[in-house]
mmCIF file of C-alpha atoms in Angstrom:
data_model
loop_
_atom_site.group_PDB
_atom_site.id
_atom_site.type_symbol
_atom_site.label_atom_id
_atom_site.label_comp_id
_atom_site.label_asym_id
_atom_site.label_seq_id
_atom_site.Cartn_x
_atom_site.Cartn_y
_atom_site.Cartn_z
ATOM 1 C CA MET A 1 -17.966 -7.263 -10.886
ATOM 2 C CA LYS A 2 -14.324 -8.324 -10.946
ATOM 3 C CA ILE A 3 -12.134 -6.544 -8.407
ATOM 4 C CA LEU A 4 -8.343 -6.542 -8.287
ATOM 5 C CA VAL A 5 -6.720 -5.403 -5.040
ATOM 6 C CA CYS A 6 -3.052 -4.402 -5.214
ATOM 7 C CA ILE A 7 -1.099 -5.591 -2.169
ATOM 8 C CA SER A 8 2.280 -4.231 -1.092
ATOM 9 C CA HIS A 9 4.556 -6.374 1.094
ATOM 10 C CA VAL A 10 5.988 -3.889 3.604
ATOM 11 C CA PRO A 11 7.943 -4.017 6.887
ATOM 12 C CA ASP A 12 5.918 -3.722 10.059
ATOM 13 C CA THR A 13 6.321 -0.170 11.332
ATOM 14 C CA THR A 14 7.720 -1.488 14.625
ATOM 15 C CA SER A 15 10.621 -3.249 12.869
ATOM 16 C CA LYS A 16 14.149 -1.968 13.267
ATOM 17 C CA ILE A 17 15.492 -0.939 9.872
ATOM 18 C CA ASN A 18 19.089 -1.550 8.769
ATOM 19 C CA PHE A 19 20.978 -1.616 5.484
ATOM 20 C CA THR A 20 23.783 -3.814 4.140
ATOM 21 C CA ASP A 21 26.378 -3.767 1.347
ATOM 22 C CA ASN A 22 27.523 -0.206 2.053
ATOM 23 C CA ASP A 23 23.943 0.965 2.566
ATOM 24 C CA THR A 24 22.824 -0.143 -0.892
ATOM 25 C CA LYS A 25 20.422 -2.937 0.172
ATOM 26 C CA PHE A 26 17.673 -3.274 2.737
ATOM 27 C CA ASP A 27 18.486 -5.824 5.450
ATOM 28 C CA THR A 28 15.466 -8.120 5.865
ATOM 29 C CA ASN A 29 16.934 -10.132 8.759
ATOM 30 C CA GLY A 30 14.580 -10.080 11.727
ATOM 31 C CA VAL A 31 12.027 -7.892 9.929
ATOM 32 C CA GLN A 32 8.348 -8.805 10.104
ATOM 33 C CA PHE A 33 6.456 -8.079 6.867
ATOM 34 C CA VAL A 34 2.752 -7.243 6.651
ATOM 35 C CA ILE A 35 0.090 -6.096 4.214
ATOM 36 C CA ASN A 36 0.534 -2.390 3.551
ATOM 37 C CA PRO A 37 -1.948 -0.680 5.928
ATOM 38 C CA TYR A 38 -3.510 1.463 3.183
ATOM 39 C CA ASP A 39 -3.999 -1.678 1.080
ATOM 40 C CA GLU A 40 -5.836 -3.284 4.001
ATOM 41 C CA PHE A 41 -8.469 -0.557 3.768
ATOM 42 C CA ALA A 42 -8.842 -1.337 0.056
ATOM 43 C CA LEU A 43 -9.044 -5.091 0.655
ATOM 44 C CA THR A 44 -11.669 -4.696 3.368
ATOM 45 C CA ARG A 45 -13.824 -2.555 1.077
ATOM 46 C CA ALA A 46 -13.441 -5.163 -1.665
ATOM 47 C CA MET A 47 -14.678 -7.816 0.768
ATOM 48 C CA TRP A 48 -17.800 -5.704 1.387
ATOM 49 C CA PHE A 49 -18.520 -5.691 -2.361
ATOM 50 C CA LYS A 50 -17.980 -9.452 -2.446
ATOM 51 C CA GLU A 51 -20.403 -10.113 0.402
ATOM 52 C CA LYS A 52 -23.069 -7.551 -0.515
ATOM 53 C CA GLN A 53 -22.901 -7.540 -4.323
ATOM 54 C CA GLY A 54 -21.347 -10.883 -5.253
ATOM 55 C CA ALA A 55 -18.096 -9.432 -6.609
ATOM 56 C CA SER A 56 -15.057 -11.637 -7.138
ATOM 57 C CA VAL A 57 -11.865 -10.451 -5.441
ATOM 58 C CA THR A 58 -8.324 -11.150 -6.644
ATOM 59 C CA VAL A 59 -5.226 -9.845 -4.865
ATOM 60 C CA VAL A 60 -1.964 -9.139 -6.656
ATOM 61 C CA ASN A 61 1.592 -8.383 -5.622
ATOM 62 C CA VAL A 62 4.720 -7.595 -7.601
ATOM 63 C CA GLY A 63 7.491 -9.403 -5.771
ATOM 64 C CA ASN A 64 9.604 -12.496 -5.329
ATOM 65 C CA ALA A 65 8.643 -15.666 -3.450
ATOM 66 C CA PRO A 66 9.115 -14.195 0.080
ATOM 67 C CA THR A 67 6.022 -12.020 -0.490
ATOM 68 C CA GLU A 68 3.711 -15.037 -0.718
ATOM 69 C CA PRO A 69 2.861 -15.202 3.029
ATOM 70 C CA THR A 70 1.465 -11.674 2.715
ATOM 71 C CA LEU A 71 -0.716 -12.775 -0.194
ATOM 72 C CA ARG A 72 -1.821 -15.825 1.797
ATOM 73 C CA LYS A 73 -2.936 -13.512 4.599
ATOM 74 C CA ALA A 74 -5.056 -11.585 2.079
ATOM 75 C CA LEU A 75 -6.561 -14.908 0.958
ATOM 76 C CA ALA A 76 -7.259 -15.781 4.598
ATOM 77 C CA ILE A 77 -9.103 -12.483 4.996
ATOM 78 C CA GLY A 78 -11.387 -13.607 2.163
ATOM 79 C CA ALA A 79 -9.968 -12.894 -1.300
ATOM 80 C CA ASP A 80 -10.846 -15.579 -3.857
ATOM 81 C CA ASP A 81 -7.437 -15.970 -5.475
ATOM 82 C CA ALA A 82 -4.031 -14.333 -5.710
ATOM 83 C CA ILE A 83 -1.474 -13.431 -8.356
ATOM 84 C CA ARG A 84 2.238 -12.869 -7.765
ATOM 85 C CA VAL A 85 4.223 -11.204 -10.540
ATOM 86 C CA ASN A 86 7.578 -12.907 -10.234
ATOM 87 C CA THR A 87 9.967 -9.965 -10.083
ATOM 88 C CA GLU A 88 11.384 -7.672 -7.436
ATOM 89 C CA ALA A 89 9.526 -4.394 -7.044
ATOM 90 C CA VAL A 90 12.204 -1.822 -7.880
ATOM 91 C CA ASP A 91 10.388 1.437 -8.623
ATOM 92 C CA GLY A 92 6.862 2.767 -8.985
ATOM 93 C CA PHE A 93 6.706 2.844 -12.778
ATOM 94 C CA GLN A 94 7.991 -0.714 -13.082
ATOM 95 C CA VAL A 95 5.340 -1.921 -10.598
ATOM 96 C CA ALA A 96 2.584 -0.023 -12.436
ATOM 97 C CA LYS A 97 3.631 -1.568 -15.759
ATOM 98 C CA GLN A 98 3.492 -5.081 -14.319
ATOM 99 C CA LEU A 99 0.131 -4.462 -12.652
ATOM 100 C CA ALA A 100 -1.296 -3.035 -15.877
ATOM 101 C CA GLU A 101 -0.526 -6.291 -17.662
ATOM 102 C CA VAL A 102 -2.387 -8.233 -14.958
ATOM 103 C CA VAL A 103 -5.404 -5.929 -15.286
ATOM 104 C CA LYS A 104 -5.464 -6.256 -19.070
ATOM 105 C CA ASN A 105 -5.236 -10.044 -18.957
ATOM 106 C CA GLY A 106 -7.841 -10.373 -16.216
ATOM 107 C CA GLY A 107 -10.429 -7.890 -17.469
ATOM 108 C CA TYR A 108 -11.001 -6.325 -14.055
ATOM 109 C CA ASP A 109 -13.738 -3.730 -13.595
ATOM 110 C CA LEU A 110 -12.381 -2.135 -10.425
ATOM 111 C CA VAL A 111 -8.787 -1.843 -9.218
ATOM 112 C CA LEU A 112 -8.311 -0.948 -5.559
ATOM 113 C CA ALA A 113 -5.018 0.020 -3.939
ATOM 114 C CA GLY A 114 -3.747 2.030 -1.018
ATOM 115 C CA LYS A 115 -2.849 5.635 -1.782
ATOM 116 C CA GLU A 116 0.801 4.834 -0.959
ATOM 117 C CA SER A 117 2.982 2.164 0.612
ATOM 118 C CA SER A 118 4.201 2.644 4.154
ATOM 119 C CA ASP A 119 7.835 1.883 3.276
ATOM 120 C CA TYR A 120 8.659 4.299 0.432
ATOM 121 C CA ASN A 121 5.548 6.537 0.632
ATOM 122 C CA GLY A 122 5.858 7.251 -3.081
ATOM 123 C CA GLY A 123 2.120 7.565 -3.724
ATOM 124 C CA MET A 124 2.650 7.111 -7.460
ATOM 125 C CA VAL A 125 1.641 3.571 -8.487
ATOM 126 C CA PRO A 126 -2.190 3.909 -8.578
ATOM 127 C CA ALA A 127 -2.102 7.061 -10.733
ATOM 128 C CA MET A 128 0.522 5.589 -13.075
ATOM 129 C CA LEU A 129 -1.531 2.411 -13.371
ATOM 130 C CA ALA A 130 -4.672 4.360 -14.270
ATOM 131 C CA SER A 131 -2.740 6.354 -16.863
ATOM 132 C CA ILE A 132 -1.306 3.232 -18.514
ATOM 133 C CA LEU A 133 -4.752 1.602 -18.632
ATOM 134 C CA ASP A 134 -6.583 4.821 -19.576
ATOM 135 C CA TYR A 135 -8.964 4.212 -16.644
ATOM 136 C CA SER A 136 -10.606 6.910 -14.549
ATOM 137 C CA PHE A 137 -8.761 7.504 -11.264
ATOM 138 C CA ALA A 138 -9.666 8.724 -7.773
ATOM 139 C CA ASN A 139 -6.980 9.494 -5.197
ATOM 140 C CA ALA A 140 -7.157 9.696 -1.381
ATOM 141 C CA CYS A 141 -10.516 7.954 -1.537
ATOM 142 C CA THR A 142 -12.520 7.875 1.713
ATOM 143 C CA GLY A 143 -15.766 6.434 0.370
ATOM 144 C CA LEU A 144 -16.876 4.262 -2.538
ATOM 145 C CA GLU A 145 -20.292 2.986 -3.610
ATOM 146 C CA ILE A 146 -20.961 0.973 -6.767
ATOM 147 C CA ASP A 147 -24.369 0.642 -8.427
ATOM 148 C CA GLY A 148 -24.109 -1.432 -11.581
ATOM 149 C CA THR A 149 -21.381 0.291 -13.585
ATOM 150 C CA ASN A 150 -21.810 3.640 -11.803
ATOM 151 C CA ALA A 151 -19.633 4.725 -8.901
ATOM 152 C CA THR A 152 -19.981 7.424 -6.262
ATOM 153 C CA ILE A 153 -16.656 8.412 -4.769
ATOM 154 C CA ASN A 154 -15.630 10.545 -1.794
ATOM 155 C CA SER A 155 -12.087 11.901 -1.663
ATOM 156 C CA GLU A 156 -10.057 14.193 0.552
ATOM 157 C CA ILE A 157 -8.676 17.330 -1.057
ATOM 158 C CA ASP A 158 -6.717 20.274 0.322
ATOM 159 C CA GLY A 159 -9.003 22.096 2.704
ATOM 160 C CA GLY A 160 -11.960 19.763 2.415
ATOM 161 C CA LYS A 161 -13.656 16.831 0.733
ATOM 162 C CA GLU A 162 -15.285 16.227 -2.614
ATOM 163 C CA THR A 163 -17.915 13.824 -3.881
ATOM 164 C CA PHE A 164 -18.108 12.918 -7.547
ATOM 165 C CA SER A 165 -19.482 10.199 -9.779
ATOM 166 C CA GLY A 166 -17.813 8.005 -12.375
ATOM 167 C CA SER A 167 -18.255 4.764 -14.207
ATOM 168 C CA LEU A 168 -16.359 1.500 -14.339
ATOM 169 C CA PRO A 169 -13.594 0.667 -15.052
ATOM 170 C CA LEU A 170 -11.903 2.594 -12.264
ATOM 171 C CA VAL A 171 -8.656 2.719 -10.318
ATOM 172 C CA ILE A 172 -9.133 3.789 -6.694
ATOM 173 C CA ALA A 173 -6.341 4.813 -4.293
ATOM 174 C CA GLY A 174 -7.837 4.399 -0.824
ATOM 175 C CA GLN A 175 -7.017 5.451 2.685
ATOM 176 C CA LYS A 176 -8.583 5.449 6.141
ATOM 177 C CA GLY A 177 -12.246 6.286 5.676
ATOM 178 C CA LEU A 178 -12.698 3.907 2.766
ATOM 179 C CA VAL A 179 -13.369 1.669 5.749
ATOM 180 C CA GLU A 180 -12.755 2.420 9.404
ATOM 181 C CA GLU A 181 -9.963 0.776 11.359
ATOM 182 C CA LYS A 182 -12.501 -1.090 13.495
ATOM 183 C CA ASP A 183 -13.760 -2.809 10.326
ATOM 184 C CA LEU A 184 -10.362 -4.246 9.331
ATOM 185 C CA ARG A 185 -10.355 -8.027 9.424
ATOM 186 C CA ILE A 186 -8.063 -10.445 11.203
ATOM 187 C CA PRO A 187 -7.813 -13.886 9.599
ATOM 188 C CA ASN A 188 -9.505 -16.589 11.684
ATOM 189 C CA MET A 189 -8.517 -20.248 11.764
ATOM 190 C CA ARG A 190 -11.124 -21.232 9.174
ATOM 191 C CA GLY A 191 -9.908 -18.489 6.822
ATOM 192 C CA ILE A 192 -6.282 -19.558 7.277
ATOM 193 C CA MET A 193 -7.115 -23.177 6.485
ATOM 194 C CA MET A 194 -9.165 -22.214 3.425
ATOM 195 C CA ALA A 195 -6.381 -19.919 2.185
ATOM 196 C CA ARG A 196 -4.070 -22.916 1.809
ATOM 197 C CA LYS A 197 -6.392 -24.343 -0.853
ATOM 198 C CA LYS A 198 -7.033 -21.113 -2.761
ATOM 199 C CA PRO A 199 -5.065 -20.570 -5.979
ATOM 200 C CA LEU A 200 -1.949 -18.425 -5.867
ATOM 201 C CA ASN A 201 -0.822 -18.018 -9.455
ATOM 202 C CA VAL A 202 2.724 -16.962 -10.287
ATOM 203 C CA VAL A 203 3.111 -15.090 -13.577
ATOM 204 C CA GLU A 204 6.301 -13.948 -15.217
ATOM 205 C CA PRO A 205 6.889 -10.202 -15.647
ATOM 206 C CA VAL A 206 6.651 -8.354 -18.924
ATOM 207 C CA ASP A 207 9.917 -6.995 -20.327
ATOM 208 C CA PHE A 208 10.732 -3.599 -18.909
ATOM 209 C CA ASP A 209 13.800 -1.345 -19.066
ATOM 210 C CA LEU A 210 14.435 0.276 -15.704
ATOM 211 C CA THR A 211 15.191 3.975 -15.914
ATOM 212 C CA THR A 212 15.983 4.546 -12.235
ATOM 213 C CA VAL A 213 18.496 2.936 -9.878
ATOM 214 C CA SER A 214 18.731 3.276 -6.097
ATOM 215 C CA THR A 215 22.335 4.106 -5.256
ATOM 216 C CA ASN A 216 22.185 4.062 -1.456
ATOM 217 C CA PHE A 217 19.963 4.401 1.605
ATOM 218 C CA GLU A 218 20.494 6.652 4.587
ATOM 219 C CA LYS A 219 18.844 6.667 8.000
ATOM 220 C CA PRO A 220 17.596 9.933 9.484
ATOM 221 C CA ALA A 221 20.054 11.624 11.809
ATOM 222 C CA PRO A 222 19.575 10.504 15.436
ATOM 223 C CA LYS A 223 17.696 12.885 17.663
ATOM 224 C CA GLY A 224 19.823 14.994 19.970
ATOM 225 C CA ALA A 225 19.662 14.687 23.721
ATOM 226 C CA CYS A 226 16.830 16.477 25.454
ATOM 227 C CA LYS A 227 17.986 19.545 27.374
ATOM 228 C CA MET A 228 15.859 20.543 30.352
ATOM 229 C CA VAL A 229 15.403 24.219 31.242
ATOM 230 C CA ASP A 230 13.993 25.491 34.517
ATOM 231 C CA ALA A 231 10.494 26.873 34.012
ATOM 232 C CA ASP A 232 11.523 30.209 35.516
ATOM 233 C CA ASN A 233 14.626 30.633 33.343
ATOM 234 C CA VAL A 234 13.049 32.205 30.263
ATOM 235 C CA ASP A 235 16.288 33.946 29.219
ATOM 236 C CA GLU A 236 18.152 30.616 28.947
ATOM 237 C CA LEU A 237 15.293 29.086 26.959
ATOM 238 C CA ILE A 238 15.320 31.958 24.473
ATOM 239 C CA SER A 239 19.103 31.754 24.164
ATOM 240 C CA LEU A 240 19.000 28.013 23.428
ATOM 241 C CA LEU A 241 16.238 28.384 20.873
ATOM 242 C CA HIS A 242 18.120 31.188 19.146
ATOM 243 C CA ASN A 243 21.746 29.991 19.317
ATOM 244 C CA GLU A 244 21.489 26.185 19.334
ATOM 245 C CA ALA A 245 18.153 25.160 17.834
ATOM 246 C CA LYS A 246 18.172 28.248 15.565
ATOM 247 C CA VAL A 247 14.391 28.320 15.363
ATOM 248 C CA ILE A 248 14.006 31.939 16.396
#
């Protein structure tokens, strides 16, 4: 079984976010980048299939050269090889189109990705990718078993969970539950050394006409100061909630 794991290169959630050029570009100065947390769940599940069922695992990212350390970390965790599509990730459809070309050229049986990236939270790439490829698709996946070409999938839905079966090829959008957080892997020294020798192939993007353009970014409004109210002063509390907060 050939598995492709889609890796997003995202800012660490503890990083301070700023914008430049009149709020039209993201300022990367001083920002630590990591593997998208949802993609880590997908990668860890792929490693289970590699170790238990002999699957091969390739990781892929759509991005410029600065994303390569993130791919190297995925190789250090245990992926066999990596692919970087040499173009900036601009919007979800563009990324899905580039990933689809990689899947077609590589003949992958199973494509794993996080359900969304932690920077833009678009949640659109896995479904778009499945549509372009005409593959079956499972979203918000919390469990995945493969037996030959047959798959059993658990997913979260509104108000509950569902279990259904499918067959390869598949695109899976995973989340916590696909593996547990305690099962996520930290690269050890041996893995880091081996990752330096594993292939990281750079491929050029397919031609694509962008249909969307980001015009500017805006930070959320800063939180107002906390106003303390004496526990016995219920009238003042009600007045503040009604006249200032306007929630009642």
